[in-house]
Amino acid sequence: MRKNIVAGNWKMNNDLAQTQELIADLKKQVSADPAATIIVAPTYTNLYPAFKALKDTPISVAAQNMHQNANGAFTGEISAAMLKSVGVETVILGHSERRAYFKESNELLAEKVNTALENDMTVIFCFGEELEDRKADKHFDLVQSQLKESLYHLSKESWKNIILAYEPVWAIGTGETASPEQAQEMHAFIRKSVADAYGSEIAEEVSILYGGSCKPGNAKEIFANKDVDGGLIGGASLKAEDFLAIVNSF
Ligand code: 13P
C-alpha cells in the first residue's frame, strides 16, 4: 500500500536556536499517530541536532541535497555516508532551486540518485515544469524527460526507496498553487509514465507528492485527488501549527 507523506523542506532557513524551537513546537503539537508519514528537512548544520531531538517521535529527518561522490576533494560538499552517520536516511534530490541556481542536470541527478540508493537511502525526487513550458504545452514532455533521464535506468527493486515530488516551478513560493485538477492531471500522467516503464504494480506503490504553495487552506482539496499522496511543503512548513494542519488534511 502506498503511503501518504507530508515533508517539510525548510530550505536555507532557521539557525540552530530557531531549528530547536520549531522542533520543540512540532513535538508538542504532533499527534502520536499522525495521518501521514512526516519528514522534515533542515539545513546541513542542523541535521544532527534535529535527528537527536526527533528520534523517538513520528517525525523523521531528511537532507536537502547530497554529493554524488563517496568522498574526496569536493570542497563544501556532503556525502551519503556523512548523512547516514548523523542518522539521516532520506535525501531530497532534484529540487528546482538546485536545478536553477546550481545547474543540476538530469544526468547529474541520476548519479546522485544512484549514490543515495547504493547507500540504502530513500530519495525524495523533485521535478516539474516552468511556467513557459506549461504555456507552450510542453509540461508533460518535460516531466517525462526528467523522470526518464534521472530515474528510468533504475531496477524495479530500487523503486521501493523512491518518493516522487511534482513541484511546478511557477507554484513554488509564489502563492499560486496548481488547481486540484491540474495536480491530479499531472499526477495521473506521472503514475502512467511509471506504469509504462515499470508496470502497474510499482506505479501503484510509489507515493507522488505535490509541492508548490501548499497551505492549510488548500491541502485538503489537493490531497483529496486519487493520485496525490501528500505534499512537499516549503513556506508553510516553517510554522509547526501550519505544517501539522497540512499533515492533518488527509
Ligand atoms: P512553497 O511551499 O514555499 O511554495 O515551496 C515548495 C517547495 O519548494 C518545497 O520543496
PDB file of C-alpha atoms and ligand atoms in Angstrom:
ATOM      1  CA  MET A   1       0.000   0.000   0.000  1.00  0.00           C
ATOM      2  CA  ARG A   2       1.387   3.376  -0.920  1.00  0.00           C
ATOM      3  CA  LYS A   3       1.964   5.840   1.876  1.00  0.00           C
ATOM      4  CA  ASN A   4       0.615   9.313   2.485  1.00  0.00           C
ATOM      5  CA  ILE A   5       3.598  11.544   3.192  1.00  0.00           C
ATOM      6  CA  VAL A   6       3.991  15.184   4.170  1.00  0.00           C
ATOM      7  CA  ALA A   7       7.543  16.522   4.052  1.00  0.00           C
ATOM      8  CA  GLY A   8       8.733  19.968   5.097  1.00  0.00           C
ATOM      9  CA  ASN A   9      11.588  21.447   3.091  1.00  0.00           C
ATOM     10  CA  TRP A  10      12.997  24.120   5.374  1.00  0.00           C
ATOM     11  CA  LYS A  11      15.403  25.338   2.645  1.00  0.00           C
ATOM     12  CA  MET A  12      18.047  27.850   3.858  1.00  0.00           C
ATOM     13  CA  ASN A  13      16.004  28.968   6.860  1.00  0.00           C
ATOM     14  CA  ASN A  14      16.497  28.724  10.639  1.00  0.00           C
ATOM     15  CA  ASP A  15      19.726  28.792  12.640  1.00  0.00           C
ATOM     16  CA  LEU A  16      20.308  26.259  15.417  1.00  0.00           C
ATOM     17  CA  ALA A  17      18.169  28.011  18.043  1.00  0.00           C
ATOM     18  CA  GLN A  18      15.308  28.563  15.588  1.00  0.00           C
ATOM     19  CA  THR A  19      15.527  24.934  14.454  1.00  0.00           C
ATOM     20  CA  GLN A  20      15.349  23.736  18.054  1.00  0.00           C
ATOM     21  CA  GLU A  21      12.364  25.979  18.692  1.00  0.00           C
ATOM     22  CA  LEU A  22      10.487  24.723  15.621  1.00  0.00           C
ATOM     23  CA  ILE A  23      11.237  21.125  16.564  1.00  0.00           C
ATOM     24  CA  ALA A  24      10.027  21.710  20.127  1.00  0.00           C
ATOM     25  CA  ASP A  25       6.764  23.129  18.731  1.00  0.00           C
ATOM     26  CA  LEU A  26       6.378  20.165  16.387  1.00  0.00           C
ATOM     27  CA  LYS A  27       6.961  17.695  19.224  1.00  0.00           C
ATOM     28  CA  LYS A  28       4.401  19.453  21.405  1.00  0.00           C
ATOM     29  CA  GLN A  29       1.732  19.505  18.710  1.00  0.00           C
ATOM     30  CA  VAL A  30       2.203  16.318  16.692  1.00  0.00           C
ATOM     31  CA  SER A  31      -0.243  13.502  17.368  1.00  0.00           C
ATOM     32  CA  ALA A  32       1.126  10.124  18.446  1.00  0.00           C
ATOM     33  CA  ASP A  33      -0.459   8.515  15.394  1.00  0.00           C
ATOM     34  CA  PRO A  34      -0.387  11.097  12.587  1.00  0.00           C
ATOM     35  CA  ALA A  35      -2.488  10.856   9.430  1.00  0.00           C
ATOM     36  CA  ALA A  36       0.647  10.733   7.247  1.00  0.00           C
ATOM     37  CA  THR A  37       4.330   9.898   7.421  1.00  0.00           C
ATOM     38  CA  ILE A  38       6.065  13.129   8.463  1.00  0.00           C
ATOM     39  CA  ILE A  39       9.531  14.189   7.304  1.00  0.00           C
ATOM     40  CA  VAL A  40      11.386  17.466   7.866  1.00  0.00           C
ATOM     41  CA  ALA A  41      14.482  18.648   6.012  1.00  0.00           C
ATOM     42  CA  PRO A  42      16.582  21.174   7.958  1.00  0.00           C
ATOM     43  CA  THR A  43      19.865  22.656   6.698  1.00  0.00           C
ATOM     44  CA  TYR A  44      23.010  20.505   6.851  1.00  0.00           C
ATOM     45  CA  THR A  45      24.256  22.184  10.056  1.00  0.00           C
ATOM     46  CA  ASN A  46      21.023  21.359  11.848  1.00  0.00           C
ATOM     47  CA  LEU A  47      20.606  17.748  10.735  1.00  0.00           C
ATOM     48  CA  TYR A  48      22.247  16.085  13.712  1.00  0.00           C
ATOM     49  CA  PRO A  49      20.507  18.168  16.393  1.00  0.00           C
ATOM     50  CA  ALA A  50      17.228  17.575  14.530  1.00  0.00           C
ATOM     51  CA  PHE A  51      17.845  13.826  14.350  1.00  0.00           C
ATOM     52  CA  LYS A  52      18.633  13.668  18.076  1.00  0.00           C
ATOM     53  CA  ALA A  53      15.628  15.754  19.071  1.00  0.00           C
ATOM     54  CA  LEU A  54      13.165  13.843  16.865  1.00  0.00           C
ATOM     55  CA  LYS A  55      14.497  10.345  17.497  1.00  0.00           C
ATOM     56  CA  ASP A  56      11.554   8.946  19.438  1.00  0.00           C
ATOM     57  CA  THR A  57       8.817  10.820  17.596  1.00  0.00           C
ATOM     58  CA  PRO A  58       6.788  10.072  14.442  1.00  0.00           C
ATOM     59  CA  ILE A  59       8.840  12.710  12.575  1.00  0.00           C
ATOM     60  CA  SER A  60      11.929  11.731  10.597  1.00  0.00           C
ATOM     61  CA  VAL A  61      14.718  13.875   9.168  1.00  0.00           C
ATOM     62  CA  ALA A  62      15.886  14.298   5.571  1.00  0.00           C
ATOM     63  CA  ALA A  63      18.709  16.237   3.953  1.00  0.00           C
ATOM     64  CA  GLN A  64      18.017  18.768   1.188  1.00  0.00           C
ATOM     65  CA  ASN A  65      20.875  17.675  -1.074  1.00  0.00           C
ATOM     66  CA  MET A  66      23.899  15.391  -1.240  1.00  0.00           C
ATOM     67  CA  HIS A  67      27.009  14.945  -3.376  1.00  0.00           C
ATOM     68  CA  GLN A  68      27.249  12.040  -5.803  1.00  0.00           C
ATOM     69  CA  ASN A  69      30.794  11.014  -4.825  1.00  0.00           C
ATOM     70  CA  ALA A  70      31.736   8.966  -1.765  1.00  0.00           C
ATOM     71  CA  ASN A  71      34.461  11.335  -0.548  1.00  0.00           C
ATOM     72  CA  GLY A  72      37.442  13.338  -1.749  1.00  0.00           C
ATOM     73  CA  ALA A  73      38.367  16.824  -2.914  1.00  0.00           C
ATOM     74  CA  PHE A  74      34.899  18.356  -3.259  1.00  0.00           C
ATOM     75  CA  THR A  75      35.138  21.430  -1.054  1.00  0.00           C
ATOM     76  CA  GLY A  76      31.859  22.329   0.581  1.00  0.00           C
ATOM     77  CA  GLU A  77      30.080  19.091  -0.248  1.00  0.00           C
ATOM     78  CA  ILE A  78      28.459  16.365   1.888  1.00  0.00           C
ATOM     79  CA  SER A  79      28.372  12.635   1.125  1.00  0.00           C
ATOM     80  CA  ALA A  80      25.720   9.966   1.654  1.00  0.00           C
ATOM     81  CA  ALA A  81      27.857   8.251   4.310  1.00  0.00           C
ATOM     82  CA  MET A  82      28.191  11.525   6.218  1.00  0.00           C
ATOM     83  CA  LEU A  83      24.420  11.956   6.219  1.00  0.00           C
ATOM     84  CA  LYS A  84      23.898   8.398   7.372  1.00  0.00           C
ATOM     85  CA  SER A  85      26.463   8.838  10.148  1.00  0.00           C
ATOM     86  CA  VAL A  86      24.239  11.537  11.687  1.00  0.00           C
ATOM     87  CA  GLY A  87      21.080   9.451  11.408  1.00  0.00           C
ATOM     88  CA  VAL A  88      19.747  10.777   8.092  1.00  0.00           C
ATOM     89  CA  GLU A  89      18.252   8.079   5.860  1.00  0.00           C
ATOM     90  CA  THR A  90      16.347  10.248   3.374  1.00  0.00           C
ATOM     91  CA  VAL A  91      17.513  12.884   0.916  1.00  0.00           C
ATOM     92  CA  ILE A  92      15.690  15.375  -1.306  1.00  0.00           C
ATOM     93  CA  LEU A  93      17.249  15.405  -4.780  1.00  0.00           C
ATOM     94  CA  GLY A  94      16.452  17.467  -7.865  1.00  0.00           C
ATOM     95  CA  HIS A  95      14.703  20.389  -6.200  1.00  0.00           C
ATOM     96  CA  SER A  96      14.032  23.120  -8.774  1.00  0.00           C
ATOM     97  CA  GLU A  97      16.207  25.553  -6.796  1.00  0.00           C
ATOM     98  CA  ARG A  98      19.147  23.140  -7.127  1.00  0.00           C
ATOM     99  CA  ARG A  99      18.412  22.747 -10.828  1.00  0.00           C
ATOM    100  CA  ALA A 100      18.097  26.519 -11.424  1.00  0.00           C
ATOM    101  CA  TYR A 101      20.782  28.030  -9.150  1.00  0.00           C
ATOM    102  CA  PHE A 102      23.304  25.194  -9.046  1.00  0.00           C
ATOM    103  CA  LYS A 103      22.783  23.913 -12.591  1.00  0.00           C
ATOM    104  CA  GLU A 104      21.954  20.352 -11.565  1.00  0.00           C
ATOM    105  CA  SER A 105      21.098  18.416 -14.722  1.00  0.00           C
ATOM    106  CA  ASN A 106      19.011  15.278 -15.160  1.00  0.00           C
ATOM    107  CA  GLU A 107      22.261  13.339 -15.762  1.00  0.00           C
ATOM    108  CA  LEU A 108      23.903  14.612 -12.565  1.00  0.00           C
ATOM    109  CA  LEU A 109      20.726  13.809 -10.650  1.00  0.00           C
ATOM    110  CA  ALA A 110      20.792  10.260 -11.999  1.00  0.00           C
ATOM    111  CA  GLU A 111      24.264   9.909 -10.432  1.00  0.00           C
ATOM    112  CA  LYS A 112      23.082  11.354  -7.125  1.00  0.00           C
ATOM    113  CA  VAL A 113      20.067   9.026  -7.082  1.00  0.00           C
ATOM    114  CA  ASN A 114      22.365   6.044  -7.723  1.00  0.00           C
ATOM    115  CA  THR A 115      24.666   7.042  -4.876  1.00  0.00           C
ATOM    116  CA  ALA A 116      21.788   7.546  -2.451  1.00  0.00           C
ATOM    117  CA  LEU A 117      20.268   4.157  -3.316  1.00  0.00           C
ATOM    118  CA  GLU A 118      23.638   2.392  -3.108  1.00  0.00           C
ATOM    119  CA  ASN A 119      23.798   3.758   0.439  1.00  0.00           C
ATOM    120  CA  ASP A 120      20.300   2.396   1.253  1.00  0.00           C
ATOM    121  CA  MET A 121      18.808   5.853   1.492  1.00  0.00           C
ATOM    122  CA  THR A 122      15.311   6.908   0.457  1.00  0.00           C
ATOM    123  CA  VAL A 123      15.145   9.596  -2.230  1.00  0.00           C
ATOM    124  CA  ILE A 124      12.501  12.281  -2.498  1.00  0.00           C
ATOM    125  CA  PHE A 125      12.970  13.079  -6.169  1.00  0.00           C
ATOM    126  CA  CYS A 126      11.691  16.516  -7.249  1.00  0.00           C
ATOM    127  CA  PHE A 127      10.815  17.611 -10.749  1.00  0.00           C
ATOM    128  CA  GLY A 128       8.348  19.885 -12.504  1.00  0.00           C
ATOM    129  CA  GLU A 129       7.916  22.360 -15.295  1.00  0.00           C
ATOM    130  CA  GLU A 130       8.486  26.109 -15.523  1.00  0.00           C
ATOM    131  CA  LEU A 131       5.665  28.449 -16.492  1.00  0.00           C
ATOM    132  CA  GLU A 132       6.952  28.805 -20.078  1.00  0.00           C
ATOM    133  CA  ASP A 133       6.827  25.022 -20.517  1.00  0.00           C
ATOM    134  CA  ARG A 134       3.202  24.942 -19.420  1.00  0.00           C
ATOM    135  CA  LYS A 135       2.268  27.905 -21.607  1.00  0.00           C
ATOM    136  CA  ALA A 136       3.881  26.151 -24.578  1.00  0.00           C
ATOM    137  CA  ASP A 137       2.009  22.955 -23.667  1.00  0.00           C
ATOM    138  CA  LYS A 138       5.324  21.161 -23.107  1.00  0.00           C
ATOM    139  CA  HIS A 139       4.822  20.326 -19.431  1.00  0.00           C
ATOM    140  CA  PHE A 140       4.032  16.646 -19.920  1.00  0.00           C
ATOM    141  CA  ASP A 141       7.039  16.127 -22.222  1.00  0.00           C
ATOM    142  CA  LEU A 142       9.318  17.935 -19.831  1.00  0.00           C
ATOM    143  CA  VAL A 143       8.214  15.918 -16.806  1.00  0.00           C
ATOM    144  CA  GLN A 144       8.520  12.713 -18.819  1.00  0.00           C
ATOM    145  CA  SER A 145      12.134  13.521 -19.745  1.00  0.00           C
ATOM    146  CA  GLN A 146      13.031  14.499 -16.159  1.00  0.00           C
ATOM    147  CA  LEU A 147      11.756  11.115 -14.962  1.00  0.00           C
ATOM    148  CA  LYS A 148      13.284   9.161 -17.816  1.00  0.00           C
ATOM    149  CA  GLU A 149      16.744  10.740 -17.678  1.00  0.00           C
ATOM    150  CA  SER A 150      17.173  10.584 -13.902  1.00  0.00           C
ATOM    151  CA  LEU A 151      15.178   7.534 -12.807  1.00  0.00           C
ATOM    152  CA  TYR A 152      14.246   5.103 -15.561  1.00  0.00           C
ATOM    153  CA  HIS A 153      17.614   3.349 -15.549  1.00  0.00           C
ATOM    154  CA  LEU A 154      16.827   2.072 -12.027  1.00  0.00           C
ATOM    155  CA  SER A 155      15.960  -1.532 -11.271  1.00  0.00           C
ATOM    156  CA  LYS A 156      12.400  -2.390 -10.240  1.00  0.00           C
ATOM    157  CA  GLU A 157      13.715  -3.213  -6.791  1.00  0.00           C
ATOM    158  CA  SER A 158      15.072   0.335  -6.334  1.00  0.00           C
ATOM    159  CA  TRP A 159      11.623   1.872  -6.573  1.00  0.00           C
ATOM    160  CA  LYS A 160      10.714   0.924  -3.031  1.00  0.00           C
ATOM    161  CA  ASN A 161      13.117   3.672  -1.947  1.00  0.00           C
ATOM    162  CA  ILE A 162      11.822   6.363  -4.303  1.00  0.00           C
ATOM    163  CA  ILE A 163       9.258   9.032  -3.427  1.00  0.00           C
ATOM    164  CA  LEU A 164       8.269  11.356  -6.276  1.00  0.00           C
ATOM    165  CA  ALA A 165       7.574  15.054  -5.699  1.00  0.00           C
ATOM    166  CA  TYR A 166       5.951  17.006  -8.520  1.00  0.00           C
ATOM    167  CA  GLU A 167       6.662  20.684  -7.968  1.00  0.00           C
ATOM    168  CA  PRO A 168       5.594  23.014 -10.780  1.00  0.00           C
ATOM    169  CA  VAL A 169       8.199  25.787 -10.600  1.00  0.00           C
ATOM    170  CA  TRP A 170       5.581  28.509 -11.168  1.00  0.00           C
ATOM    171  CA  ALA A 171       3.817  27.455  -7.957  1.00  0.00           C
ATOM    172  CA  ILE A 172       6.884  27.432  -5.660  1.00  0.00           C
ATOM    173  CA  GLY A 173       6.895  30.301  -3.181  1.00  0.00           C
ATOM    174  CA  THR A 174       4.519  32.300  -5.384  1.00  0.00           C
ATOM    175  CA  GLY A 175       1.257  31.790  -3.520  1.00  0.00           C
ATOM    176  CA  GLU A 176      -0.144  30.444  -6.764  1.00  0.00           C
ATOM    177  CA  THR A 177      -0.867  26.769  -6.306  1.00  0.00           C
ATOM    178  CA  ALA A 178      -1.779  24.298  -9.033  1.00  0.00           C
ATOM    179  CA  SER A 179      -5.518  23.717  -9.020  1.00  0.00           C
ATOM    180  CA  PRO A 180      -6.607  20.316  -7.688  1.00  0.00           C
ATOM    181  CA  GLU A 181      -7.480  19.413 -11.313  1.00  0.00           C
ATOM    182  CA  GLN A 182      -4.042  20.440 -12.611  1.00  0.00           C
ATOM    183  CA  ALA A 183      -2.360  18.477  -9.805  1.00  0.00           C
ATOM    184  CA  GLN A 184      -4.454  15.346 -10.420  1.00  0.00           C
ATOM    185  CA  GLU A 185      -3.957  15.559 -14.201  1.00  0.00           C
ATOM    186  CA  MET A 186      -0.168  15.675 -13.832  1.00  0.00           C
ATOM    187  CA  HIS A 187      -0.028  13.083 -11.045  1.00  0.00           C
ATOM    188  CA  ALA A 188      -2.081  10.664 -13.144  1.00  0.00           C
ATOM    189  CA  PHE A 189       0.293  11.290 -16.047  1.00  0.00           C
ATOM    190  CA  ILE A 190       3.295  10.589 -13.780  1.00  0.00           C
ATOM    191  CA  ARG A 191       1.786   7.366 -12.473  1.00  0.00           C
ATOM    192  CA  LYS A 192       1.020   6.232 -16.017  1.00  0.00           C
ATOM    193  CA  SER A 193       4.571   7.063 -17.052  1.00  0.00           C
ATOM    194  CA  VAL A 194       5.942   4.913 -14.201  1.00  0.00           C
ATOM    195  CA  ALA A 195       3.468   2.146 -15.135  1.00  0.00           C
ATOM    196  CA  ASP A 196       4.633   2.229 -18.768  1.00  0.00           C
ATOM    197  CA  ALA A 197       8.266   1.973 -17.656  1.00  0.00           C
ATOM    198  CA  TYR A 198       7.930  -0.487 -14.750  1.00  0.00           C
ATOM    199  CA  GLY A 199       4.412  -1.956 -14.705  1.00  0.00           C
ATOM    200  CA  SER A 200       1.303  -1.036 -12.764  1.00  0.00           C
ATOM    201  CA  GLU A 201       2.299  -2.715  -9.505  1.00  0.00           C
ATOM    202  CA  ILE A 202       5.263  -0.380  -8.996  1.00  0.00           C
ATOM    203  CA  ALA A 203       3.289   2.622 -10.257  1.00  0.00           C
ATOM    204  CA  GLU A 204       0.517   1.959  -7.740  1.00  0.00           C
ATOM    205  CA  GLU A 205       3.020   1.643  -4.888  1.00  0.00           C
ATOM    206  CA  VAL A 206       5.020   4.833  -5.457  1.00  0.00           C
ATOM    207  CA  SER A 207       3.974   7.894  -3.436  1.00  0.00           C
ATOM    208  CA  ILE A 208       3.655  11.055  -5.546  1.00  0.00           C
ATOM    209  CA  LEU A 209       3.736  14.288  -3.532  1.00  0.00           C
ATOM    210  CA  TYR A 210       2.650  17.710  -4.719  1.00  0.00           C
ATOM    211  CA  GLY A 211       4.711  20.815  -3.894  1.00  0.00           C
ATOM    212  CA  GLY A 212       4.128  24.496  -4.574  1.00  0.00           C
ATOM    213  CA  SER A 213       2.324  26.959  -2.273  1.00  0.00           C
ATOM    214  CA  CYS A 214       0.607  24.146  -0.410  1.00  0.00           C
ATOM    215  CA  LYS A 215      -1.033  25.610   2.731  1.00  0.00           C
ATOM    216  CA  PRO A 216      -3.502  24.555   5.439  1.00  0.00           C
ATOM    217  CA  GLY A 217      -6.240  26.243   3.392  1.00  0.00           C
ATOM    218  CA  ASN A 218      -5.699  24.279   0.174  1.00  0.00           C
ATOM    219  CA  ALA A 219      -4.050  20.999   1.244  1.00  0.00           C
ATOM    220  CA  LYS A 220      -7.281  19.097   1.765  1.00  0.00           C
ATOM    221  CA  GLU A 221      -8.603  19.619  -1.761  1.00  0.00           C
ATOM    222  CA  ILE A 222      -5.212  18.846  -3.308  1.00  0.00           C
ATOM    223  CA  PHE A 223      -4.701  15.690  -1.213  1.00  0.00           C
ATOM    224  CA  ALA A 224      -8.241  14.502  -1.968  1.00  0.00           C
ATOM    225  CA  ASN A 225      -7.154  13.582  -5.517  1.00  0.00           C
ATOM    226  CA  LYS A 226      -6.590   9.902  -6.038  1.00  0.00           C
ATOM    227  CA  ASP A 227      -3.059  10.237  -7.402  1.00  0.00           C
ATOM    228  CA  VAL A 228      -1.845  12.839  -4.888  1.00  0.00           C
ATOM    229  CA  ASP A 229      -0.265  11.080  -1.913  1.00  0.00           C
ATOM    230  CA  GLY A 230       0.828  14.102   0.082  1.00  0.00           C
ATOM    231  CA  GLY A 231       2.917  17.216  -0.151  1.00  0.00           C
ATOM    232  CA  LEU A 232       6.391  18.692  -0.122  1.00  0.00           C
ATOM    233  CA  ILE A 233       5.916  21.907   1.787  1.00  0.00           C
ATOM    234  CA  GLY A 234       8.188  24.963   1.772  1.00  0.00           C
ATOM    235  CA  GLY A 235       6.997  28.183   3.439  1.00  0.00           C
ATOM    236  CA  ALA A 236       4.148  26.632   5.414  1.00  0.00           C
ATOM    237  CA  SER A 237       6.477  24.026   6.951  1.00  0.00           C
ATOM    238  CA  LEU A 238       8.291  26.726   8.950  1.00  0.00           C
ATOM    239  CA  LYS A 239       5.378  27.078  11.388  1.00  0.00           C
ATOM    240  CA  ALA A 240       4.534  23.931  13.363  1.00  0.00           C
ATOM    241  CA  GLU A 241       0.830  24.744  13.523  1.00  0.00           C
ATOM    242  CA  ASP A 242       0.507  25.222   9.737  1.00  0.00           C
ATOM    243  CA  PHE A 243       2.661  22.225   8.875  1.00  0.00           C
ATOM    244  CA  LEU A 244       0.722  19.906  11.168  1.00  0.00           C
ATOM    245  CA  ALA A 245      -2.577  21.293   9.867  1.00  0.00           C
ATOM    246  CA  ILE A 246      -1.385  20.181   6.423  1.00  0.00           C
ATOM    247  CA  VAL A 247      -0.470  16.744   7.835  1.00  0.00           C
ATOM    248  CA  ASN A 248      -3.991  16.557   9.265  1.00  0.00           C
ATOM    249  CA  SER A 249      -5.557  17.328   5.885  1.00  0.00           C
ATOM    250  CA  PHE A 250      -5.877  13.647   4.978  1.00  0.00           C
TER     251      PHE A 250
HETATM  252  P1  13P B   1       6.475  26.582  -1.091  1.00  0.00           P
HETATM  253  O1  13P B   1       5.561  25.662  -0.305  1.00  0.00           O
HETATM  254  O2  13P B   1       7.050  27.681  -0.245  1.00  0.00           O
HETATM  255  O3  13P B   1       5.823  27.066  -2.346  1.00  0.00           O
HETATM  256  O4  13P B   1       7.732  25.690  -1.539  1.00  0.00           O
HETATM  257  C1  13P B   1       7.533  24.457  -2.121  1.00  0.00           C
HETATM  258  C2  13P B   1       8.836  23.772  -2.231  1.00  0.00           C
HETATM  259  O5  13P B   1       9.710  24.185  -2.973  1.00  0.00           O
HETATM  260  C3  13P B   1       9.073  22.591  -1.384  1.00  0.00           C
HETATM  261  O6  13P B   1      10.219  21.913  -1.781  1.00  0.00           O
END
